[in-house]
Amino acid sequence: MRPHLPWFSKNGLALSAAAVLSAGLVAACSSSSSSSTAATSASTSASSSPSTKAPIVIGASLSLTGDFSADGQAFERGYQLWASDVNAHGGLLGRQVTLKILNDNSSPTQVQTNYETLFAQDKVDLAFGPFSSLLTTPSASVAARYGFALVEGAGGAPSVFESPANMSDHNVFDVSLPIEDEMLPFVSWIASMPASQRPKTAAYPMADDPFADPPVQLAQQQLQALGVKTVYSKIFPAEVASYKPAADQVAATGAQVVVLGSTDVPTVAAFIQAFQQQHYNPKMFICAAGPDQGAAFTSAVGKPNATGMMVPNGWYPGYANAASQAMVQAYVTKYGGSPSDVNADVAEGYSVGQVMAQAVTATGGTDNAKIISYLHSGVTLSSVQGPVKFDSLGKNSAAAAFTFQWQDNGTTFKQVLPVSAAGSVAIINPKPNWTS
Amino acid sequence: MAREIYQAIVDGVLVGGVYALMAVGLTLIFGVLDIINIAQGVLVILGAYLSYVLSTRLHIDLFVGLLVTVPAMFVIGVIIQWAFIRRLRGRERTSMTLLVTYAVALIIEGILYEIFGPNPKQLNASYVQSSVRIFGFYLSDIYLYGFALAVLMVVAIYLLLYRTTFGRSVRATMQDETAARLVGIDVNRVAALTFGVGVAVTAAGGMMFGATNSFNPNSGYDLISRLLAIVILGGLGSIGGALAASVFMLTVESLVDIWSPEWAIVVFFAALVIVLVIRPTGFFGRQPVRAQ
Amino acid sequence: MKADTVKAEEATARTRAASVSRQRVVAGLALIVLAVAAIEFPLVFSSPVVTNYAIYALIFVAAVSAWNLFSGFSGYISLGHAVFFGSGAYTVGIAARDWHINGVAVFALLPLAAAVGAVIAVPFGLVALRVRRHTFIVITIAVFFIFQLMAYNFSFTGGSVGVSAPFLPWSPTSFNDHFYYITLACAAGTIVIAFLIRRARFGLQLRAIRDDEDRARGLGVHAMRVKLSAFVLSGTITALVGGVWFLYLTQVQPPSGFDPLFDLSLVLMAFLGGLGTIAGPVLGALIIEPGQLYLTIKYTNGYLSEILLGVLFLVIVLFVPRGLVPTAGEWIRRLRTRGRPASGTVSPATSAPPAPPEASEAPAREARTT
């Protein structure tokens, strides 16, 4: 006799209970999250006069936890610094700026949920982008559906600009330097040397990441054309058991130049450690990322070892730009430390705010469609990272690429390339040997 | 080319030693408690952070600090087992232990993030960057010490298992839990203490990992998958197997690394799959008394 | 005397049959109400925020049910289902990219994703299902990593950049509504398939394997064939769901398509609801997925949410070890039979059908208890 499936009724009842429960849960979720705000209001102290107009609410999703949390938190500080500065000066169009920042835990599904919440529920007026090229594409899709401009500073990989949403709606704007061009000043500097003085050999280890690889690969092509022989060029997985084997291979080649496609400090630190153990001292060592992280970098590798390390960037704490200096001072006042400790992510976040502010002021409001056409109109804007002018894909074509180097025994971070650019100091070449 | 190969083999063996330190604890726990401890990766990182605190705040040498961290982690291990794992039983035990150990990992990771933040740290000592020259190769000091430590640990655990009464109870429990109970062995106590020992060894692994890599609370996840692979390959419960498998896997990876770093890790896991297909119990694993 | 006993037995059997059919009517009605509610849902809760939660919840309902179809029923815990999920996502993405498919036509690629899932599942299953328990788990993990790494390394998968979905120019509300109905169909379909399998001999064979594989083999069950079929079916559905997920998120990359924590989430959701039941995975997914997304927004600062999540898991495993559905079933049964004497008057020959396996968790054999 076949069991008469009491479990069927149990499952059936359970299914309906489940559905009712979850519908209630979902409805409760969405209605209650509008009342509780995870907002970080950026209106400051007594200096700001209470505004009678409604505040401008700007929403953003950032990686405050998870894989990208170190950068995400630095970005948050950049956004917040900008907002408090703007409010201290009377706000935008006389309205105070309120930031609403949600954590996406470095997860794409959470990023999408966050932006849906920000646009449809919290009804933010404007949107800032998330951190990293990996999270920008889903955010751009959501923003495109809602007709929002997405101004961001950390999604510079070609994949972001070529994403279908951007190709169709052109709503992504990256205020920072497009990454492929990063190594150009370095290459030009080598090209400027007489052929006999140029380095003979170069190694190109790269982490498998859309941010790190394009600039290094481009540099490899160009340096090869200049007669610099490639003795090592490999991509290693971003998560690897140990960087030692790759680093040891580079050391074994004895290359005079190392162009490391790194995305973070630990990669650089691991390579330096392996090089030290192998008693290998490259004459020039430039990394895609890592040395630009201020104190996080020097404390990981040690100040003396930081000397001579180079990194391309669109910004550094000593940048001779009034707004930039003011921002650095404000940061140090608020968070402590010294100017060299300021992470480039802070400047990127701050620049996003500045660009948006100029667009809002110029269009006289928060109409996203107008802002998008304004930003694509070829106008040149200013930011703490220098001039900003967007091409049709949303890349910043006016961004100047600079190269920076740690000097003075790892205590100062100076602009060294292009040699002729204003503010460049003498470059240390060759890089001093490692000290223990 | 030959030089590169020798260098790769040397690198593989040395790095394998570090991984052995981390894997030995895991295989012991496997063998006695019959569970997959997903928290092992985070526990390694916890050990690294403990060494970090001792080294930066109290300026205690990394190896000397082990005298503190190893017993501390032992206690932590016993507590975890006693509080959470002891009660898991029944048919769904496998998934329950997966979830519980995952939960413990999340909690420890969250606490570490709260205390230390997301910025990566690394353990430093005078010998971390130095190296000694042998036969024309530079062998880094820290890895040599680490390898020696791994061998020391393996020998210590071997002695524990084969020369002490406690060790005998552990081996009996590994072989057949019901029979062990019948002979009067307090299986719960054995389980708790073994878990403690497994986690204590991890303290040493954590110190070595922290000295040779930058780490932050998130680093545990990549570790656990490799450790699981190593442990299964070596044979569940086999200490020597864990050491052999670590060295083997890391050497293979290091060799493939010469040709292509991207594929080296794939080879790591593919090798595991191949070996398991041929020999499901791994290198030195025992046939279980009753399959499943 | 005998006649009296027979009459009494017949009466009891009739009462029992009546109560069972009453239960079935009630349950049937409940399901109809449920179906109507599900279909009306986006019309009542029209905000895209709400439908977004619902879509992710339904994606996981389908994924967990598919996972449970294999792992819950057979007892082989797979931590490699992300292989199918990611492969489905990449299949749709790569096909759309290389065959230049745009607009609504992309949805026609979903059956292709399912087919790819099936094709991968066969060799995967043949290799993995030869071993048991922990070794099986670790092989699934190893294959998972192999796939993730292949996604990084090959250029046709886009490397670390991944693949983007063609842009669908719909308004937020209609975009979400379309995906709501698609995911609802996937979820409903998976539940129906799980239900049908449970009723069939196939389901019985799976459960026999779960309880004691060697004995099942001895009784004539073709273990490998049964396991493999369940595995392939489970993989096919998971790949389909992965394709839908990809089209909704508009992007897949190695770490998101092949997410190491994906499988652990499936285990948790199935476990919360009740491993091996039909409604269990549904309940687990409906609670945990939107819950997780929402909690990350609500407790947006600090790592508190992570710690809380871990504590929550511990509470679930330690206090609801059999899952919500079986535990609730127990309570309901206790409530209903409260005060009634045990059915001792019925002779064993016509006794009530044995309680279903998921309600009585008495292990069929000695289980390890440390």
Short mmCIF file of N, CA and C in Angstrom, two decimals, chain B residues 51-133:
data_model
loop_
_atom_site.label_atom_id
_atom_site.label_comp_id
_atom_site.label_asym_id
_atom_site.label_seq_id
_atom_site.Cartn_x
_atom_site.Cartn_y
_atom_site.Cartn_z
N SER B 51 50.55 35.91 17.17
CA SER B 51 51.99 36.13 17.10
C SER B 51 52.30 37.59 16.80
N TYR B 52 51.42 38.20 15.98
CA TYR B 52 51.61 39.60 15.63
C TYR B 52 51.55 40.48 16.87
N VAL B 53 50.54 40.23 17.70
CA VAL B 53 50.38 41.03 18.91
C VAL B 53 51.58 40.86 19.83
N LEU B 54 51.99 39.61 20.03
CA LEU B 54 53.13 39.36 20.91
C LEU B 54 54.39 40.04 20.38
N SER B 55 54.54 39.99 19.06
CA SER B 55 55.77 40.51 18.48
C SER B 55 55.80 42.03 18.46
N THR B 56 54.66 42.66 18.15
CA THR B 56 54.70 44.11 18.05
C THR B 56 54.46 44.81 19.38
N ARG B 57 53.63 44.23 20.26
CA ARG B 57 53.36 44.92 21.52
C ARG B 57 54.38 44.56 22.59
N LEU B 58 54.71 43.28 22.67
CA LEU B 58 55.60 42.85 23.75
C LEU B 58 57.00 42.53 23.26
N HIS B 59 57.21 42.69 21.96
CA HIS B 59 58.54 42.48 21.39
C HIS B 59 59.12 41.11 21.72
N ILE B 60 58.27 40.13 21.70
CA ILE B 60 58.74 38.77 21.92
C ILE B 60 59.06 38.16 20.56
N ASP B 61 60.14 37.44 20.48
CA ASP B 61 60.54 36.81 19.23
C ASP B 61 59.45 35.85 18.76
N LEU B 62 59.33 35.69 17.46
CA LEU B 62 58.26 34.89 16.90
C LEU B 62 58.28 33.45 17.39
N PHE B 63 59.43 32.84 17.40
CA PHE B 63 59.49 31.44 17.81
C PHE B 63 59.28 31.30 19.31
N VAL B 64 59.85 32.25 20.07
CA VAL B 64 59.65 32.21 21.51
C VAL B 64 58.17 32.40 21.83
N GLY B 65 57.55 33.26 21.05
CA GLY B 65 56.13 33.54 21.25
C GLY B 65 55.25 32.30 21.11
N LEU B 66 55.75 31.31 20.39
CA LEU B 66 54.96 30.09 20.23
C LEU B 66 54.68 29.44 21.57
N LEU B 67 55.60 29.64 22.53
CA LEU B 67 55.38 29.04 23.84
C LEU B 67 54.10 29.57 24.47
N VAL B 68 53.68 30.75 24.02
CA VAL B 68 52.43 31.31 24.53
C VAL B 68 51.27 30.97 23.61
N THR B 69 51.49 31.16 22.30
CA THR B 69 50.36 31.01 21.38
C THR B 69 49.90 29.57 21.26
N VAL B 70 50.82 28.63 21.32
CA VAL B 70 50.41 27.23 21.14
C VAL B 70 49.47 26.79 22.27
N PRO B 71 49.82 26.99 23.53
CA PRO B 71 48.87 26.62 24.58
C PRO B 71 47.57 27.42 24.49
N ALA B 72 47.69 28.70 24.12
CA ALA B 72 46.47 29.52 24.02
C ALA B 72 45.53 28.95 22.97
N MET B 73 46.07 28.58 21.82
CA MET B 73 45.23 28.03 20.77
C MET B 73 44.69 26.66 21.18
N PHE B 74 45.44 25.93 21.95
CA PHE B 74 44.95 24.63 22.44
C PHE B 74 43.67 24.84 23.23
N VAL B 75 43.74 25.81 24.13
CA VAL B 75 42.56 26.09 24.95
C VAL B 75 41.39 26.52 24.08
N ILE B 76 41.67 27.40 23.12
CA ILE B 76 40.60 27.85 22.23
C ILE B 76 39.99 26.66 21.50
N GLY B 77 40.83 25.77 21.05
CA GLY B 77 40.34 24.60 20.32
C GLY B 77 39.44 23.74 21.19
N VAL B 78 39.87 23.49 22.40
CA VAL B 78 39.06 22.66 23.29
C VAL B 78 37.71 23.32 23.55
N ILE B 79 37.73 24.63 23.75
CA ILE B 79 36.48 25.34 23.99
C ILE B 79 35.53 25.22 22.80
N ILE B 80 36.08 25.42 21.59
CA ILE B 80 35.23 25.34 20.40
C ILE B 80 34.59 23.97 20.29
N GLN B 81 35.41 22.94 20.49
CA GLN B 81 34.88 21.60 20.35
C GLN B 81 33.82 21.32 21.41
N TRP B 82 34.15 21.69 22.62
CA TRP B 82 33.24 21.40 23.73
C TRP B 82 31.93 22.15 23.56
N ALA B 83 32.02 23.42 23.14
CA ALA B 83 30.81 24.24 23.09
C ALA B 83 29.94 23.91 21.88
N PHE B 84 30.54 23.66 20.74
CA PHE B 84 29.73 23.61 19.54
C PHE B 84 29.71 22.26 18.86
N ILE B 85 30.82 21.57 18.88
CA ILE B 85 30.90 20.42 18.01
C ILE B 85 30.48 19.14 18.70
N ARG B 86 30.65 19.15 19.99
CA ARG B 86 30.40 17.93 20.75
C ARG B 86 28.97 17.44 20.57
N ARG B 87 28.04 18.38 20.44
CA ARG B 87 26.64 17.95 20.43
C ARG B 87 26.15 17.51 19.07
N LEU B 88 26.95 17.62 18.06
CA LEU B 88 26.45 17.33 16.73
C LEU B 88 26.41 15.83 16.50
N ARG B 89 25.24 15.35 16.23
CA ARG B 89 25.16 13.93 15.95
C ARG B 89 23.96 13.67 15.06
N GLY B 90 23.86 12.49 14.59
CA GLY B 90 22.72 12.16 13.74
C GLY B 90 23.13 12.03 12.30
N ARG B 91 22.17 11.80 11.45
CA ARG B 91 22.49 11.53 10.06
C ARG B 91 23.02 12.76 9.35
N GLU B 92 22.55 13.92 9.78
CA GLU B 92 22.98 15.13 9.08
C GLU B 92 24.27 15.69 9.64
N ARG B 93 24.99 14.86 10.36
CA ARG B 93 26.16 15.37 11.06
C ARG B 93 27.15 16.05 10.13
N THR B 94 27.34 15.50 8.94
CA THR B 94 28.31 16.10 8.02
C THR B 94 27.94 17.53 7.70
N SER B 95 26.69 17.75 7.28
CA SER B 95 26.34 19.13 6.94
C SER B 95 26.31 20.01 8.18
N MET B 96 25.95 19.42 9.32
CA MET B 96 25.94 20.23 10.54
C MET B 96 27.34 20.72 10.89
N THR B 97 28.31 19.81 10.80
CA THR B 97 29.66 20.25 11.16
C THR B 97 30.18 21.26 10.15
N LEU B 98 29.80 21.10 8.89
CA LEU B 98 30.21 22.10 7.90
C LEU B 98 29.69 23.47 8.30
N LEU B 99 28.40 23.51 8.65
CA LEU B 99 27.80 24.79 8.97
C LEU B 99 28.34 25.36 10.27
N VAL B 100 28.51 24.51 11.27
CA VAL B 100 29.00 25.02 12.56
C VAL B 100 30.41 25.56 12.42
N THR B 101 31.28 24.79 11.75
CA THR B 101 32.65 25.28 11.63
C THR B 101 32.68 26.54 10.75
N TYR B 102 31.80 26.62 9.76
CA TYR B 102 31.73 27.83 8.96
C TYR B 102 31.28 29.00 9.83
N ALA B 103 30.29 28.76 10.69
CA ALA B 103 29.81 29.82 11.57
C ALA B 103 30.92 30.29 12.50
N VAL B 104 31.65 29.34 13.07
CA VAL B 104 32.76 29.71 13.95
C VAL B 104 33.78 30.55 13.17
N ALA B 105 34.03 30.16 11.92
CA ALA B 105 34.98 30.91 11.10
C ALA B 105 34.50 32.34 10.89
N LEU B 106 33.20 32.50 10.61
CA LEU B 106 32.66 33.84 10.40
C LEU B 106 32.82 34.70 11.64
N ILE B 107 32.51 34.09 12.78
CA ILE B 107 32.58 34.86 14.02
C ILE B 107 34.01 35.30 14.31
N ILE B 108 34.93 34.36 14.19
CA ILE B 108 36.33 34.71 14.47
C ILE B 108 36.80 35.78 13.49
N GLU B 109 36.42 35.62 12.21
CA GLU B 109 36.85 36.59 11.20
C GLU B 109 36.29 37.97 11.52
N GLY B 110 35.00 38.02 11.89
CA GLY B 110 34.39 39.30 12.22
C GLY B 110 35.08 39.96 13.40
N ILE B 111 35.40 39.17 14.40
CA ILE B 111 36.08 39.73 15.58
C ILE B 111 37.46 40.24 15.20
N LEU B 112 38.17 39.49 14.38
CA LEU B 112 39.51 39.93 13.96
C LEU B 112 39.42 41.23 13.17
N TYR B 113 38.40 41.33 12.30
CA TYR B 113 38.23 42.56 11.53
C TYR B 113 37.97 43.74 12.47
N GLU B 114 37.12 43.50 13.47
CA GLU B 114 36.80 44.58 14.40
C GLU B 114 38.04 45.05 15.14
N ILE B 115 38.86 44.10 15.56
CA ILE B 115 40.03 44.47 16.37
C ILE B 115 41.15 45.04 15.51
N PHE B 116 41.44 44.39 14.41
CA PHE B 116 42.64 44.74 13.65
C PHE B 116 42.38 45.52 12.37
N GLY B 117 41.13 45.55 11.90
CA GLY B 117 40.87 46.27 10.67
C GLY B 117 41.30 45.48 9.45
N PRO B 118 40.98 46.00 8.25
CA PRO B 118 41.23 45.22 7.05
C PRO B 118 42.64 45.36 6.49
N ASN B 119 43.43 46.30 7.00
CA ASN B 119 44.75 46.46 6.38
C ASN B 119 45.65 45.27 6.65
N PRO B 120 46.36 44.84 5.63
CA PRO B 120 47.15 43.62 5.80
C PRO B 120 48.32 43.85 6.75
N LYS B 121 48.68 42.80 7.46
CA LYS B 121 49.83 42.87 8.35
C LYS B 121 50.82 41.79 7.94
N GLN B 122 52.02 41.92 8.46
CA GLN B 122 52.97 40.84 8.25
C GLN B 122 53.86 40.75 9.47
N LEU B 123 54.26 39.53 9.80
CA LEU B 123 55.15 39.35 10.95
C LEU B 123 56.57 39.66 10.52
N ASN B 124 57.25 40.40 11.35
CA ASN B 124 58.61 40.77 11.00
C ASN B 124 59.60 40.29 12.04
N ALA B 125 60.75 39.94 11.57
CA ALA B 125 61.84 39.61 12.48
C ALA B 125 63.11 39.75 11.68
N SER B 126 64.21 39.75 12.37
CA SER B 126 65.46 40.00 11.67
C SER B 126 65.74 38.93 10.63
N TYR B 127 65.26 37.73 10.90
CA TYR B 127 65.62 36.65 9.98
C TYR B 127 64.59 36.44 8.87
N VAL B 128 63.59 37.31 8.84
CA VAL B 128 62.56 37.09 7.82
C VAL B 128 63.07 37.41 6.43
N GLN B 129 63.92 38.41 6.34
CA GLN B 129 64.42 38.74 5.00
C GLN B 129 65.75 38.10 4.66
N SER B 130 66.40 37.51 5.65
CA SER B 130 67.76 37.06 5.33
C SER B 130 67.74 35.66 4.73
N SER B 131 68.83 35.32 4.13
CA SER B 131 68.91 34.00 3.52
C SER B 131 70.34 33.49 3.60
N VAL B 132 70.47 32.20 3.41
CA VAL B 132 71.78 31.59 3.47
C VAL B 132 72.07 30.96 2.12
N ARG B 133 73.32 30.98 1.74
CA ARG B 133 73.67 30.52 0.40
C ARG B 133 74.18 29.09 0.46
#
